[in-house]
PDB file of C-alpha atoms in Angstrom:
ATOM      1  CA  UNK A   1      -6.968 -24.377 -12.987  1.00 39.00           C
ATOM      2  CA  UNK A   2      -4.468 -23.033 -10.256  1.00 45.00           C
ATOM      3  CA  UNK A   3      -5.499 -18.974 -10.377  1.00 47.00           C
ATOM      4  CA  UNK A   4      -6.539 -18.244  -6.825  1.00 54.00           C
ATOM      5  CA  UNK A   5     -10.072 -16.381  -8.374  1.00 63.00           C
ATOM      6  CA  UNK A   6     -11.968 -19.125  -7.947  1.00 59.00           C
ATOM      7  CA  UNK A   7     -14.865 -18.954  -6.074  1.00 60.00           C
ATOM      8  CA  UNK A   8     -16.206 -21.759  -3.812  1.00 59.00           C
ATOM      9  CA  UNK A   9     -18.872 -23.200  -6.174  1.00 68.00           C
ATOM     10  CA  UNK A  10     -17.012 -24.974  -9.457  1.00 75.00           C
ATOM     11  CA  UNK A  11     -17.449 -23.589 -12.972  1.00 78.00           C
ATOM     12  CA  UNK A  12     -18.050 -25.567 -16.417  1.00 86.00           C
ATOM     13  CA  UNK A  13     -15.085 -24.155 -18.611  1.00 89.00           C
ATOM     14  CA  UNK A  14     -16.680 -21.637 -20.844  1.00 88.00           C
ATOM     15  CA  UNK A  15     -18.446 -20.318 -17.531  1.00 87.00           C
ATOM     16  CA  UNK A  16     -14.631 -19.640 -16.138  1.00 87.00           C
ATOM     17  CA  UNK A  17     -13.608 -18.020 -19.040  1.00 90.00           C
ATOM     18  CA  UNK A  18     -16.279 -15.892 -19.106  1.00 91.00           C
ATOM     19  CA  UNK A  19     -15.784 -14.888 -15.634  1.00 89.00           C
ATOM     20  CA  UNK A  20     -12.071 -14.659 -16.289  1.00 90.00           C
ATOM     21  CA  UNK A  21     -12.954 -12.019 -19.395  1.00 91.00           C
ATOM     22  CA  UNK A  22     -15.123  -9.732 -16.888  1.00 92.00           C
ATOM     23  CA  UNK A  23     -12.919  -9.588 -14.940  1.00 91.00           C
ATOM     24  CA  UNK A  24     -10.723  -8.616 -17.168  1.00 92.00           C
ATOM     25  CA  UNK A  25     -12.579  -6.252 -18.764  1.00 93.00           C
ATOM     26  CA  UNK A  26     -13.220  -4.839 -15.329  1.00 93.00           C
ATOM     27  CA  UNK A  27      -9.868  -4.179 -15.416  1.00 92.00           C
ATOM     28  CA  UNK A  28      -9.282  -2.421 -18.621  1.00 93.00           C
ATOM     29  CA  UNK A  29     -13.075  -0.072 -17.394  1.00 93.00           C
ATOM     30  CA  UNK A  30     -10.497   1.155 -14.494  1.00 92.00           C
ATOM     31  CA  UNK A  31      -7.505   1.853 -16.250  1.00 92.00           C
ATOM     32  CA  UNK A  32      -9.471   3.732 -18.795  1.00 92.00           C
ATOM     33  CA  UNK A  33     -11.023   5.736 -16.151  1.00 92.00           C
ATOM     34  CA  UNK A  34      -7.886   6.424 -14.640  1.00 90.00           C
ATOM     35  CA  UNK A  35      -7.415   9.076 -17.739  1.00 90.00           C
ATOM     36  CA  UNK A  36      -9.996  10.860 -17.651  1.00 89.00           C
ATOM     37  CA  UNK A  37      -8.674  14.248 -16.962  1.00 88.00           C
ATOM     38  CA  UNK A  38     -10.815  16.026 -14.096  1.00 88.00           C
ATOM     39  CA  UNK A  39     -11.754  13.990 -10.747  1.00 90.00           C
ATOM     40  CA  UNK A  40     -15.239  14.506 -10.149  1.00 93.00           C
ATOM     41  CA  UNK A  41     -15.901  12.900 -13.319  1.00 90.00           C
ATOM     42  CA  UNK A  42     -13.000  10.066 -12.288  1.00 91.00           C
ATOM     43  CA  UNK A  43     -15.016   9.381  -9.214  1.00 92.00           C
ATOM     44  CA  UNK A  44     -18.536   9.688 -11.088  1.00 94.00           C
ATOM     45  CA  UNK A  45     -17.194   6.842 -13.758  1.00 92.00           C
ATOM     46  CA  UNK A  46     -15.861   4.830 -10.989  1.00 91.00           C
ATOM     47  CA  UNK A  47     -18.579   4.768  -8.897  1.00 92.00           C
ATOM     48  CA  UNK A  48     -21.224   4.066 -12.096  1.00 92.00           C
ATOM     49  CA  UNK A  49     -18.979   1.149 -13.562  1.00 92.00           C
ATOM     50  CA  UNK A  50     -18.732  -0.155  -9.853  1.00 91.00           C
ATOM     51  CA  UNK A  51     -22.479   0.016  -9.625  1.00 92.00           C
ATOM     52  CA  UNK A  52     -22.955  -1.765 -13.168  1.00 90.00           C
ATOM     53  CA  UNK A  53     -20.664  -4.395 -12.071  1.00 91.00           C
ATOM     54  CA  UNK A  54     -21.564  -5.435  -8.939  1.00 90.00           C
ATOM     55  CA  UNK A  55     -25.598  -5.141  -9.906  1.00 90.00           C
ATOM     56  CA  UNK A  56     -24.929  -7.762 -12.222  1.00 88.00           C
ATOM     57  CA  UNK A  57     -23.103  -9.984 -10.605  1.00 85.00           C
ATOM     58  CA  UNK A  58     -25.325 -12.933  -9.710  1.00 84.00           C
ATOM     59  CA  UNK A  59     -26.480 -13.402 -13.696  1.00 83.00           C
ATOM     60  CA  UNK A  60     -25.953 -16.684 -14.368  1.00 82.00           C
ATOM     61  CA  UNK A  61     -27.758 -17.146 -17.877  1.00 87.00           C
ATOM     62  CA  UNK A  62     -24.670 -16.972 -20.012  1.00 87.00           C
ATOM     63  CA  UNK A  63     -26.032 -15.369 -23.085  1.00 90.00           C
ATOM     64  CA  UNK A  64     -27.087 -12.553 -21.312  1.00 91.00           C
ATOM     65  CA  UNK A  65     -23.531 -12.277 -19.266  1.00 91.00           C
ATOM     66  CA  UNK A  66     -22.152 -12.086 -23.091  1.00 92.00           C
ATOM     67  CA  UNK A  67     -25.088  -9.704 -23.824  1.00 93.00           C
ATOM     68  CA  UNK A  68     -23.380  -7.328 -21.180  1.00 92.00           C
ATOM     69  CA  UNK A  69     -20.176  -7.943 -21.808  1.00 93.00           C
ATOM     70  CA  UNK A  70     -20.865  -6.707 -25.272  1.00 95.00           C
ATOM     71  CA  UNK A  71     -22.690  -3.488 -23.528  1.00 93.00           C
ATOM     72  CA  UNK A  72     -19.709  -3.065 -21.165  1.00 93.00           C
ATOM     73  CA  UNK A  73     -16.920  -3.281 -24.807  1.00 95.00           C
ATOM     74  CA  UNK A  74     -19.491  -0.551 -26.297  1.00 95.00           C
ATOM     75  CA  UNK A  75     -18.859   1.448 -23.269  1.00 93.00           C
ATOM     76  CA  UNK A  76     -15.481   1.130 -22.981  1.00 94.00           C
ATOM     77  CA  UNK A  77     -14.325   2.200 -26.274  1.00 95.00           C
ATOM     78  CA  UNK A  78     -16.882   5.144 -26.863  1.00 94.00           C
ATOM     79  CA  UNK A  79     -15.010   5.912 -23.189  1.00 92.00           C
ATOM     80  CA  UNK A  80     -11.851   5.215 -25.341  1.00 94.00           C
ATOM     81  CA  UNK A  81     -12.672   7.573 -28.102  1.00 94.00           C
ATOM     82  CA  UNK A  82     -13.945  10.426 -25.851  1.00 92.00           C
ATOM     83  CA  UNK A  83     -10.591  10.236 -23.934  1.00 92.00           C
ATOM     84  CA  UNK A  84      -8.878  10.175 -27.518  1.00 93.00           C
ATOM     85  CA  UNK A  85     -11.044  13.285 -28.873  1.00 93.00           C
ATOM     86  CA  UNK A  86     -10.453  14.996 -25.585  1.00 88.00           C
ATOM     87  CA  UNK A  87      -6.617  14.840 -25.777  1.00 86.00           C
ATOM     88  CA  UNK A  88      -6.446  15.591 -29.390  1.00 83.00           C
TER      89      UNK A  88
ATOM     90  CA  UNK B   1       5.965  17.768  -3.907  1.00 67.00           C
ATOM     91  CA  UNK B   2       9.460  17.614  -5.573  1.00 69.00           C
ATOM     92  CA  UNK B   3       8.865  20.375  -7.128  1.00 73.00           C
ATOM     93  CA  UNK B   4       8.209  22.832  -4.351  1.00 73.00           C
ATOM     94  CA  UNK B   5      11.000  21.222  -2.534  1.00 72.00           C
ATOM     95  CA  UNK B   6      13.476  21.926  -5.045  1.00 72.00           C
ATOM     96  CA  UNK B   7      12.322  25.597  -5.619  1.00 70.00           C
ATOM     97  CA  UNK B   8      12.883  26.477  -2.037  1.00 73.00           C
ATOM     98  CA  UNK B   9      16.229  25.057  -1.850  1.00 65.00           C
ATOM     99  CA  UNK B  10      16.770  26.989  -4.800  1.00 68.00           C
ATOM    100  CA  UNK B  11      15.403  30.295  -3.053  1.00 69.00           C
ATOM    101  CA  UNK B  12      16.973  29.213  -0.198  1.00 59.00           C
ATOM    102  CA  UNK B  13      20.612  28.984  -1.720  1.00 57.00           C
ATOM    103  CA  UNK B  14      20.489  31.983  -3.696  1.00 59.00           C
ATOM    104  CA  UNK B  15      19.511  34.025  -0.580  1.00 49.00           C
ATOM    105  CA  UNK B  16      22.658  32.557   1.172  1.00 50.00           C
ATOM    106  CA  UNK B  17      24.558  34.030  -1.349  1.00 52.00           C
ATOM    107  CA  UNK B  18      22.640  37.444  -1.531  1.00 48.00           C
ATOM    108  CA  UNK B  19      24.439  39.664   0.382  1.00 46.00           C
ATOM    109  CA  UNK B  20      21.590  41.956   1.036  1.00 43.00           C
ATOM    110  CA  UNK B  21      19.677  39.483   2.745  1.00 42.00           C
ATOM    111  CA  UNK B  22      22.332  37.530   4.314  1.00 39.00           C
ATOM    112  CA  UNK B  23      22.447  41.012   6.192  1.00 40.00           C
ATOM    113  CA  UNK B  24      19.891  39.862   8.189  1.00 44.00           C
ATOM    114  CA  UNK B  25      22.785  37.235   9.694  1.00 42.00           C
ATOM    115  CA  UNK B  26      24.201  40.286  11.354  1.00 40.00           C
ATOM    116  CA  UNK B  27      27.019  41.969  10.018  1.00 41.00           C
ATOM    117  CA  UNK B  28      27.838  43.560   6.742  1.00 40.00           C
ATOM    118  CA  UNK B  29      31.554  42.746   5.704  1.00 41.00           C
ATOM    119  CA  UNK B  30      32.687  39.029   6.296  1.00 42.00           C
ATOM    120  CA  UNK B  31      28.732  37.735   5.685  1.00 40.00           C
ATOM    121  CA  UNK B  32      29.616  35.639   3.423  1.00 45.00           C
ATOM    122  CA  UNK B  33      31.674  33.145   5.321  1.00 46.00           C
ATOM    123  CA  UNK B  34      29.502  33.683   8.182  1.00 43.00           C
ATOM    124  CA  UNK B  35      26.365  32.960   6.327  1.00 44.00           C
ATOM    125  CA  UNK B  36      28.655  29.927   4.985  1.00 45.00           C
ATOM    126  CA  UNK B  37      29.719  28.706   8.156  1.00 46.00           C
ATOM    127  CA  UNK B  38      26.332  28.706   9.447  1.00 46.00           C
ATOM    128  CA  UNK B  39      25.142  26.642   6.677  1.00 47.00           C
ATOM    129  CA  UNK B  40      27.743  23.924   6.766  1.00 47.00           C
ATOM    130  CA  UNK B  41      27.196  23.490   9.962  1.00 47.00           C
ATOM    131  CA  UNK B  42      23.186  23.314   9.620  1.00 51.00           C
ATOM    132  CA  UNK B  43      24.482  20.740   6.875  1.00 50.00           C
ATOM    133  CA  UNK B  44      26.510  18.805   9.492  1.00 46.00           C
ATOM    134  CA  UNK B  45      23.364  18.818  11.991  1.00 46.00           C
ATOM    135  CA  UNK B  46      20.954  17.622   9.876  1.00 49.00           C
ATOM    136  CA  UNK B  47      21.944  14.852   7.640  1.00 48.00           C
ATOM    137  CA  UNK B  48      18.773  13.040   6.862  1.00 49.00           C
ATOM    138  CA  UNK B  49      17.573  14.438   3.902  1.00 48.00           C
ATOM    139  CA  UNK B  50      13.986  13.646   3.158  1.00 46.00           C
ATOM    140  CA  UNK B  51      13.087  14.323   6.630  1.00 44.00           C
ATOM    141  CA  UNK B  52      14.482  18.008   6.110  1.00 47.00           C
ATOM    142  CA  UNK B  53      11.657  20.030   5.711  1.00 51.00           C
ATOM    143  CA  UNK B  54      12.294  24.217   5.224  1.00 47.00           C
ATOM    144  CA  UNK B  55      10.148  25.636   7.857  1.00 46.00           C
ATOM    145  CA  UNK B  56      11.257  29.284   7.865  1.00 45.00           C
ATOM    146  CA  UNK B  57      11.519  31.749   4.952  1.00 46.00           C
ATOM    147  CA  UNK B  58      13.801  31.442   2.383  1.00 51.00           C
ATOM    148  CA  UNK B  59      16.202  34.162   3.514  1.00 50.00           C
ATOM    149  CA  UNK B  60      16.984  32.887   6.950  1.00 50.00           C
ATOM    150  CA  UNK B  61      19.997  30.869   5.607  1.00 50.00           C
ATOM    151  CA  UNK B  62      20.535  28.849   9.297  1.00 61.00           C
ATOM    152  CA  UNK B  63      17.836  26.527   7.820  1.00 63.00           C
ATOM    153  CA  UNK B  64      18.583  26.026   4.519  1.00 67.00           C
ATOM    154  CA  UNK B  65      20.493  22.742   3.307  1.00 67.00           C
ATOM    155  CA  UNK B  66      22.600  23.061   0.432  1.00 70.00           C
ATOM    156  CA  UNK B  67      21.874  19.928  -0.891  1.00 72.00           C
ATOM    157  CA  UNK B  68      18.351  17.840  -1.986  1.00 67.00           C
ATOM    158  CA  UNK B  69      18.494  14.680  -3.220  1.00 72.00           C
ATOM    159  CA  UNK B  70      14.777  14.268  -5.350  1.00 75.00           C
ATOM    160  CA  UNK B  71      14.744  10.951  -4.757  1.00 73.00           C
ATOM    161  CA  UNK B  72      12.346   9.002  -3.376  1.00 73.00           C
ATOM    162  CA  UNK B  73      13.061   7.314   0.290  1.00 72.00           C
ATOM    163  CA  UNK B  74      14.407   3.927   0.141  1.00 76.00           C
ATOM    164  CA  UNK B  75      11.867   0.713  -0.375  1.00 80.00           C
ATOM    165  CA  UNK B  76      12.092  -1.667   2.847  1.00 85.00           C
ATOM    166  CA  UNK B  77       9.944  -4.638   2.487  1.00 85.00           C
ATOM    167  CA  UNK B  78       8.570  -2.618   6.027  1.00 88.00           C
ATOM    168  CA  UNK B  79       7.928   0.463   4.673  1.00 88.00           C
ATOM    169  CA  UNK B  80       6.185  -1.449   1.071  1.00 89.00           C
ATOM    170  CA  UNK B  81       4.123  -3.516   4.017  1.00 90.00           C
ATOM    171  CA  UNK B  82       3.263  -0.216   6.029  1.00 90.00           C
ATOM    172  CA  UNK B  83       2.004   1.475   2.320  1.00 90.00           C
ATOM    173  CA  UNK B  84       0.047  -1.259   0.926  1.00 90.00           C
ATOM    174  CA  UNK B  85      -2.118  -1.665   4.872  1.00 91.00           C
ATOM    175  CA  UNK B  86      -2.627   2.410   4.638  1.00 91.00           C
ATOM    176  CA  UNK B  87      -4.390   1.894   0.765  1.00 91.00           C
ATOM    177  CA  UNK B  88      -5.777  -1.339   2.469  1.00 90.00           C
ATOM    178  CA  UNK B  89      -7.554   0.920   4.765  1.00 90.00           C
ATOM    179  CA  UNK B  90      -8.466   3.226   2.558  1.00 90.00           C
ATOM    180  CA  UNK B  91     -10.555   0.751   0.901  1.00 89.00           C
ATOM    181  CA  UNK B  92     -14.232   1.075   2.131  1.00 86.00           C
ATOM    182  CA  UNK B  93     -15.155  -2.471   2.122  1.00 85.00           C
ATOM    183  CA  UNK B  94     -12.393  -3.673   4.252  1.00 85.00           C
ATOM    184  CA  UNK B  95     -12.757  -3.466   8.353  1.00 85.00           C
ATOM    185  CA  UNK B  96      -9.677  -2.101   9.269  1.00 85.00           C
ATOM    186  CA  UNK B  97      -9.586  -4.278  12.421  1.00 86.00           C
ATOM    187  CA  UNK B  98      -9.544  -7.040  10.606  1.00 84.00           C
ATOM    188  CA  UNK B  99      -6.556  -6.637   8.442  1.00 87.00           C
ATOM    189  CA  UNK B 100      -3.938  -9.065   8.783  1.00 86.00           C
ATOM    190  CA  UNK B 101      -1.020  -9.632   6.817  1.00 86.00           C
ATOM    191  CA  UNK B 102      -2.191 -12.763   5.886  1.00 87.00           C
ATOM    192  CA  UNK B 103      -6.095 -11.881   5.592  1.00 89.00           C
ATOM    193  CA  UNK B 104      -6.772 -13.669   2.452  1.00 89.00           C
ATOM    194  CA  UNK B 105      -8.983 -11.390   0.825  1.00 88.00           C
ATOM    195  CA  UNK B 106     -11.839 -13.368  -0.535  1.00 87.00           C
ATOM    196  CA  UNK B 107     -12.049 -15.941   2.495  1.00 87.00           C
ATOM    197  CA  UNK B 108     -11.334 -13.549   5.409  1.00 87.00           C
ATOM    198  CA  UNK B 109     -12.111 -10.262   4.390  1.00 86.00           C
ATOM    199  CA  UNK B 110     -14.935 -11.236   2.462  1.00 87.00           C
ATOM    200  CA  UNK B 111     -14.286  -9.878  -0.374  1.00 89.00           C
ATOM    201  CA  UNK B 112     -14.839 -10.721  -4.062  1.00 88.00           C
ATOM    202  CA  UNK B 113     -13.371 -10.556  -7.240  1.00 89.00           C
ATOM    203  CA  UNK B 114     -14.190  -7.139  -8.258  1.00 91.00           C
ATOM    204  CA  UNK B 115     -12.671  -5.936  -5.487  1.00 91.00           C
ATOM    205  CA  UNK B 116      -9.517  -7.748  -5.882  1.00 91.00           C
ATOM    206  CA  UNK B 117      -9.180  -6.394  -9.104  1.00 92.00           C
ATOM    207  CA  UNK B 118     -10.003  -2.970  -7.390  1.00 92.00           C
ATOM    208  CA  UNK B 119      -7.266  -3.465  -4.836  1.00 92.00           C
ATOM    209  CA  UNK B 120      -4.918  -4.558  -7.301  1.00 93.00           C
ATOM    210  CA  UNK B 121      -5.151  -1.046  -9.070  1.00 92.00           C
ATOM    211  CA  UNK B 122      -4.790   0.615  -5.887  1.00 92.00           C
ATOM    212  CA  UNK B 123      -1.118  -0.878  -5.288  1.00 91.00           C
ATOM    213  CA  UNK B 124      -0.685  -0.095  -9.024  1.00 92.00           C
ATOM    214  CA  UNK B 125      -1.574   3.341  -8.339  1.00 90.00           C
ATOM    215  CA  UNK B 126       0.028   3.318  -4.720  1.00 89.00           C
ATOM    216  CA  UNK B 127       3.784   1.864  -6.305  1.00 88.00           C
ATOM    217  CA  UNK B 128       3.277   3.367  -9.738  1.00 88.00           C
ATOM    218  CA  UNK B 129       3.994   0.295 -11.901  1.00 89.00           C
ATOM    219  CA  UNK B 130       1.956  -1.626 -14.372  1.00 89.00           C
ATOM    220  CA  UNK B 131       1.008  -5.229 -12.840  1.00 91.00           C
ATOM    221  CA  UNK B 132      -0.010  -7.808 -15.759  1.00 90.00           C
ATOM    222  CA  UNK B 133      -3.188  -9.471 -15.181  1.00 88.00           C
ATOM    223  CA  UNK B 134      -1.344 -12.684 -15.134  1.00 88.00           C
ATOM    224  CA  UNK B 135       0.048 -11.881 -12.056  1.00 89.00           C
ATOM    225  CA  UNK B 136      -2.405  -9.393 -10.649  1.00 89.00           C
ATOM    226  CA  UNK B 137      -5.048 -12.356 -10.376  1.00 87.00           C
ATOM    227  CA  UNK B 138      -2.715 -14.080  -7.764  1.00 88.00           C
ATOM    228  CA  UNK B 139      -2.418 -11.670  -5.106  1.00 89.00           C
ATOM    229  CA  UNK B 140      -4.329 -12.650  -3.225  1.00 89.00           C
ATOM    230  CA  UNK B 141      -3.405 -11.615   0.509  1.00 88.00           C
ATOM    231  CA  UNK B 142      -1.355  -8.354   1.646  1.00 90.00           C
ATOM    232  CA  UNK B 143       1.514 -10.842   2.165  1.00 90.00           C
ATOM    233  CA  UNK B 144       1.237 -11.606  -1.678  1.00 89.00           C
ATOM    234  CA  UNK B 145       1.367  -8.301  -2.562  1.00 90.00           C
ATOM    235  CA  UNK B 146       4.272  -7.099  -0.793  1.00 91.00           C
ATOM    236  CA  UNK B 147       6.032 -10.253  -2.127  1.00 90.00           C
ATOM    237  CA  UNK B 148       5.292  -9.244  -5.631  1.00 91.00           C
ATOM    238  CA  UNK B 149       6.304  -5.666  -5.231  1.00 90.00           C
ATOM    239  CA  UNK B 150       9.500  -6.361  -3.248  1.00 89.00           C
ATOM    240  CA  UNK B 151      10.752  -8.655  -5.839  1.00 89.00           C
ATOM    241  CA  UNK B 152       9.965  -6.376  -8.968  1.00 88.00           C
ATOM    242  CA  UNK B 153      11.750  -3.630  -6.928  1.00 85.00           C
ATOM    243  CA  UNK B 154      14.354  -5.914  -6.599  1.00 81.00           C
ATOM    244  CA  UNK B 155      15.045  -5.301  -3.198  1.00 72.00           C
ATOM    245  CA  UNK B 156      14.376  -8.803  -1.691  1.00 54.00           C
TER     246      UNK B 156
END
């Protein structure tokens, strides 16, 4: 494991892919946002994914880290489809 | 911002070549060449281009360049260095005082990993290309990152 991510404490395997997917999914949360059309709602999405992710940060029973991953993919692609409808 | 730029210099060219208001030159016969001369040698005083800003009114042809190249100024591993501290600082989490070139992120700055991958947009944003995860997950000081984006602008 030579990505620089890794945090001080050492993970079990399917703990650092799981952190490797939020992360990732972080990720894809931002670019989405990035096309919403008008700024204040930009910053407002931003600020509430930010929130989300940073609230639940310390969770370290991995079902429930799936449970909200899950929660976060739901998010994302009813983000996906507004953005979709929206341009259409 | 190109935009504008170009649309003056458009104004600005067409009023050199309006005789009406290149009256305001002085003169009426032989404005022309006198509203040309005046602009070549504006041309010859002022040859950096992107620092060229038109500060008076289109019809005052002394300030006018004829030329405006709408490119962007030239990537120096300096200037990529100078852009990626000013987003750095922009950042609300990061103490500006603090800021090194070679302030790892998550063991100086204190950082963590959501707000790496927040950074990371920001230069993607800031440079305007796409950075794979693969390679946004290792940039991991401001050195990194000017490293990354010097060598996919191929200027290093």
């Amino acid at each position: 494991m030579t990505t620089s991510r890794l945090p001080p404490a050492v993970f079990t395997l399917k703990q650092f892919l799981q952190r490797q997917k939020v992360l990732g999914l972080y990720r894809s949360m931002l670019k989405t946002i990035r096309q919403v059309p008008d700024d204040a709602d930009r910053k407002y999405l931003r600020n509430w994914a930010r929130e989300e992710f940073q609230r639940n940060k310390n969770a370290s029973n991995q079902d429930a880290i799936r449970m909200m991953i899950t929660q976060a993919n739901m998010h994302l692609d009813d983000l996906r489809k507004s953005l979709a409808l929206a341009k259409s | 911002m190109a935009s504008v730029i170009l649309v003056r210099c458009v104004r600005g060219a067409r009023a050199v070549y309006h005789p009406a208001l290149c009256l305001r030159q002085g003169g009426g016969g032989g404005v022309r060449p006198a509203a040309a001369a005046a602009a070549t040698t504006s041309l010859l005083a002022r040859r950096d281009f992107w620092q060229q800003r038109l500060v008076q009114a289109p019809g005052n042809a002394q300030c006018v360049q004829w030329r405006r190249f709408s490119d962007l100024p030239p990537l120096t591993p300096e200037s990529i260095q100078e852009r990626v501290f000013h987003v750095l600082k922009l950042y609300d989490k990061i103490n500006p005082e603090k800021l090194q070139v070679t302030s790892h992120f998550m063991k100086d700055l204190g950082l963590d990993s959501l707000d790496q991958v927040e950074i990371v947009m920001a230069m993607e944003d800031e440079f305007g290309f796409e950075i794979p995860d693969v390679e946004a997950e290792k940039l991991m000081c401001p050195q990194d990152i000017v490293k990354y984006v010097a060598e996919k602008k191929d200027i290093l």
